[in-house]
C-alpha positions as a printed Julia matrix, in Angstrom:
319×3 Matrix{Float64}:
   0.0     0.0     0.0
   2.89    2.35    0.63
   4.12    1.73   -2.92
   0.61    2.34   -4.29
   0.5     5.77   -2.68
  -2.42    5.12   -0.34
  -3.11    8.23    1.76
  -5.03    6.49    4.56
  -7.02    3.4     5.46
 -10.66    3.7     6.57
 -11.67    1.08    9.13
 -14.46    0.53   11.67
 -13.2    -2.34   13.83
 -10.7    -2.02   16.74
  -8.98   -5.25   15.76
  -8.41   -4.0    12.21
  -7.01   -0.72   13.59
  -4.46   -2.66   15.64
  -3.55   -4.89   12.69
  -2.99   -1.88   10.43
  -0.84   -0.11   13.03
   1.31   -3.24   13.4
   1.75   -3.99    9.69
   1.62   -0.51    8.14
   2.62    1.89   10.92
   3.3     4.82    8.56
  -0.17    4.91    6.97
  -2.76    7.1     8.74
  -5.89    5.34   10.0
  -9.29    6.99    9.55
 -12.31    5.71   11.44
 -15.38    4.99    9.32
 -18.73    6.65    9.95
 -20.03    3.1    10.45
 -18.31    3.05   13.83
 -21.17    5.44   14.82
 -19.0     7.81   16.87
 -21.08   10.59   18.45
 -19.27   11.56   21.68
 -15.85   12.58   22.95
 -15.3     9.48   25.09
 -15.53    7.28   21.99
 -13.15    9.6    20.17
 -10.65    9.33   23.03
 -10.84    5.53   22.84
 -10.12    5.5    19.1
  -7.32    7.99   19.54
  -5.74    5.81   22.22
  -5.49    2.8    19.89
  -3.99    4.79   17.03
  -6.76    6.39   14.93
  -5.64    9.65   13.27
  -9.0    10.92   12.03
 -12.61   10.16   13.01
 -15.37   10.33   10.42
 -18.23   11.08   12.76
 -21.6     9.37   12.65
 -24.15   11.06   10.41
 -26.36   11.35   13.49
 -23.96   13.77   15.22
 -25.2    17.36   15.55
 -23.12   20.52   15.26
 -23.32   20.86   19.04
 -22.02   17.27   19.4
 -19.11   18.15   17.13
 -18.24   21.25   19.16
 -18.22   19.19   22.36
 -15.98   16.55   20.82
 -13.51   19.12   19.5
 -13.36   20.91   22.85
 -12.63   17.63   24.64
 -10.21   16.17   22.06
  -8.73   19.18   20.22
  -5.88   17.25   18.59
  -8.13   14.73   16.79
  -8.96   15.38   13.13
 -12.71   15.31   12.49
 -14.51   14.57    9.23
 -18.22   14.63    8.43
 -20.49   13.81    5.51
 -21.87   17.01    3.98
 -23.56   15.89    0.77
 -25.19   12.93   -0.93
 -27.56   10.04   -0.45
 -28.46    9.34    3.18
 -28.57    5.69    4.24
 -31.81    4.9     6.07
 -29.93    2.7     8.53
 -28.09    3.95   11.6
 -24.64    5.24   10.58
 -25.02    3.65    7.18
 -24.86    0.07    8.44
 -27.31   -1.59    6.06
 -27.26   -5.08    4.53
 -30.35   -4.75    2.32
 -28.43   -4.23   -0.91
 -26.0    -7.07   -0.18
 -28.78   -9.51    0.72
 -31.24   -8.53   -2.02
 -28.92   -7.86   -4.97
 -25.46   -9.15   -4.06
 -24.11   -5.59   -4.29
 -22.48   -4.55   -1.03
 -23.01   -1.02    0.23
 -19.82   -1.44    2.26
 -17.92   -1.86   -1.01
 -19.43    1.17   -2.71
 -22.0    -0.71   -4.77
 -25.27   -0.02   -2.92
 -28.32   -0.54   -5.14
 -30.32    1.63   -2.7
 -33.23   -0.79   -2.2
 -34.51    1.6     0.48
 -35.67    3.75   -2.45
 -37.92    1.02   -3.83
 -41.7     0.83   -3.45
 -42.85   -1.58   -0.72
 -46.15   -3.09    0.42
 -47.33   -4.62    3.69
 -48.35   -8.29    3.78
 -49.98  -10.03    6.74
 -48.54  -13.42    7.67
 -50.93  -16.17    6.56
 -52.6   -14.13    3.82
 -51.55  -13.85    0.18
 -52.85  -10.33   -0.38
 -50.3    -7.5    -0.31
 -51.47   -4.08    0.79
 -49.77   -0.9    -0.43
 -49.34    1.82    2.2
 -50.72    4.94    0.55
 -49.32    8.44    1.04
 -50.77    9.7    -2.24
 -51.69    8.24   -5.62
 -48.09    7.05   -6.09
 -47.97    5.07   -2.86
 -45.39    5.8    -0.18
 -41.68    5.24    0.15
 -41.23    4.72    3.88
 -37.46    4.28    3.8
 -36.72    7.01    1.27
 -34.52    9.72    2.78
 -33.86   13.06    1.14
 -30.28   13.75    0.07
 -27.96   15.55    2.46
 -26.76   19.05    1.51
 -24.78   21.3     3.87
 -23.17   23.7     1.4
 -25.03   26.62    3.02
 -23.56   25.78    6.42
 -19.91   24.89    5.79
 -18.76   27.87    7.84
 -20.68   26.58   10.86
 -19.07   23.15   10.5
 -15.6    24.66   10.17
 -16.22   26.8    13.25
 -17.26   23.64   15.11
 -13.86   22.07   14.38
 -14.38   19.95   11.26
 -11.21   19.59    9.16
 -12.52   17.49    6.3
 -15.79   17.28    4.38
 -16.95   14.0     2.87
 -19.19   13.86   -0.22
 -21.1    10.66   -0.91
 -20.62    9.76   -4.57
 -20.9     5.99   -4.9
 -22.24    4.84   -8.27
 -22.42    8.48   -9.42
 -21.27    9.84  -12.79
 -18.13   11.86  -13.38
 -20.38   14.8   -14.24
 -22.18   14.61  -10.89
 -18.9    14.4    -8.96
 -17.33   17.29  -10.88
 -20.38   19.5   -10.38
 -20.87   18.86   -6.67
 -17.23   18.68   -5.58
 -16.43   21.83   -7.56
 -19.14   23.83   -5.78
 -18.03   22.66   -2.33
 -14.39   23.43   -3.14
 -15.26   26.96   -4.25
 -17.32   27.59   -1.12
 -14.57   26.25    1.16
 -12.01   28.5    -0.54
 -14.25   31.56   -0.03
 -14.59   30.81    3.67
 -10.86   30.2     4.13
  -9.9    33.36    2.22
 -12.04   35.77    4.27
 -13.93   34.02    7.1
 -14.9    37.26    8.85
 -16.82   38.59    5.83
 -18.07   35.31    4.35
 -21.7    35.24    3.25
 -23.35   32.4     1.39
 -24.56   33.26   -2.11
 -27.95   31.57   -2.74
 -27.16   31.38   -6.45
 -24.98   28.39   -5.57
 -28.18   26.42   -4.91
 -29.29   26.91   -8.51
 -25.95   25.54   -9.65
 -26.36   22.54   -7.35
 -29.74   21.74   -8.9
 -28.04   21.28  -12.27
 -26.34   18.12  -11.0
 -29.72   16.38  -10.74
 -30.77   14.87   -7.43
 -33.58   14.32   -4.95
 -34.9    16.87   -2.49
 -32.42   18.04    0.14
 -32.14   17.9     3.93
 -29.56   19.08    6.47
 -29.71   15.66    8.14
 -29.12   15.59   11.89
 -26.75   18.56   12.1
 -29.43   20.83   13.56
 -31.33   18.09   15.39
 -33.51   15.17   14.34
 -35.26   16.18   11.08
 -38.09   13.71   11.71
 -40.54   13.72    8.76
 -38.74   16.63    7.08
 -35.84   14.3     6.35
 -38.0    11.83    4.42
 -39.16   12.04    0.82
 -42.4    10.08    1.22
 -43.71   11.18   -2.16
 -40.5    10.28   -3.96
 -40.63   13.29   -6.21
 -39.09   12.76   -9.6
 -35.39   13.41   -9.8
 -34.67   16.51  -11.89
 -31.6    17.21  -13.96
 -31.56   20.68  -15.45
 -28.21   20.28  -17.22
 -26.85   17.47  -19.35
 -23.27   16.18  -19.44
 -22.26   16.87  -23.06
 -18.58   16.0   -23.36
 -15.21   15.48  -21.72
 -12.31   17.6   -22.95
  -9.36   15.6   -24.27
  -7.09   18.45  -25.31
  -6.85   22.04  -26.53
  -4.72   23.75  -29.2
  -4.96   26.68  -31.65
  -8.44   27.76  -30.57
  -9.86   24.25  -30.9
 -10.78   21.72  -28.25
 -10.77   17.98  -28.75
 -13.68   16.34  -26.95
 -15.21   12.94  -26.31
 -19.0    13.28  -26.66
 -21.4    11.95  -24.0
 -24.84   13.29  -25.03
 -26.26   14.72  -28.21
 -25.82   18.42  -28.98
 -26.2    20.71  -31.98
 -24.6    23.74  -33.61
 -26.12   26.75  -31.86
 -26.16   25.12  -28.42
 -24.51   27.05  -25.61
 -22.13   24.84  -23.63
 -21.03   25.58  -20.07
 -17.5    24.79  -18.89
 -16.83   22.94  -15.63
 -13.16   23.24  -14.76
 -11.08   23.35  -11.55
  -8.71   25.83  -13.2
 -11.14   28.55  -14.31
 -14.45   30.15  -13.29
 -17.69   29.08  -14.93
 -17.8    30.21  -18.57
 -19.9    29.33  -21.61
 -19.62   29.48  -25.39
 -21.8    28.82  -28.42
 -21.11   25.82  -30.66
 -20.3    27.2   -34.11
 -18.8    24.11  -35.67
 -18.55   20.35  -35.07
 -15.75   18.53  -36.89
 -14.86   14.82  -36.79
 -11.34   13.39  -36.57
 -11.52   12.87  -40.35
 -12.22   16.56  -40.92
 -15.92   16.12  -41.73
 -18.25   18.89  -40.55
 -21.48   17.94  -38.78
 -24.56   19.88  -37.69
 -24.97   17.75  -34.56
 -23.21   15.11  -32.47
 -25.5    12.06  -32.25
 -23.05    9.25  -31.52
 -21.93    8.54  -27.93
 -18.18    8.78  -27.28
 -17.47   10.21  -30.73
 -14.22   12.22  -30.77
 -14.85   15.7   -32.16
 -13.28   19.15  -32.5
 -15.0    22.42  -31.55
 -13.95   26.05  -31.76
 -13.64   27.37  -28.21
 -12.53   30.81  -26.93
 -11.03   29.37  -23.74
  -7.85   27.45  -23.01
  -9.37   24.31  -21.55
  -7.54   21.38  -19.99
  -7.91   17.59  -20.35
 -10.8    16.21  -18.26
 -12.63   19.54  -18.12
 -16.35   18.95  -18.6
 -18.87   20.55  -20.95
 -22.57   20.63  -20.1
 -25.71   22.12  -21.59
 -28.98   23.31  -20.03
 -32.02   21.42  -21.29
């Protein structure tokens, strides 16, 4: 693992912590959220056996975090701030593994808690749906976590690292969400005394496409407000158009992901430049053939672009 460049190992079992410290003493050990750590005495225990960072339970409030940091100031703390919320306590769920063979603990959760269920009495064959409205109800269906409006409060409480849930998500989703959180963190760090959240960020977040949002347990138990019992349709206001492969002489080389046309306005997602957009004026294949649209997935194309883009930058389009 040292040769592979592993930064840290995330574990949840004391025995595994001890084994890692004995066999790989130079690699930091991070404690998983599945260890359901919510108080300073637990943090002190994990620190004593060699844990370098604790990823707190998703059930911990901001007040809990402040108390932990006051009691154990030299422990690094990490919290989940965005993404799908597991319906089970501290994310310890076996539904996906049992029902589909895809383990949530290995990043492959099929999210069966989002499925539609009925109630069936033992001894009777008839299944009864539990109605919330005409669609039925989704009793286990949590809203997605989003704390981008409150990162300054978490940083003030003593959190050093923010964790974004992105299992089974697209590169476009990860680039959109991580980019927004990175920008907000940089604003807070640059001038914490004058930081003020810009609500326009929320409109940008909606472009990634997701469920309704909740702040989870950070401000107390959300109760019914944390559940999406109607399972409103997921909305995606922007479409991942292409990945940039290279840039030279006013042209960008792209690998197409979704169909687009001449005249479309494409938005740039890049870690090296602010959000910009440009109109598609030409679409040229690798063979030099001009096209009016780009209908074929993963086709390599050339576009005229006024910006110096970098490989792996992303282009998207509002639909």
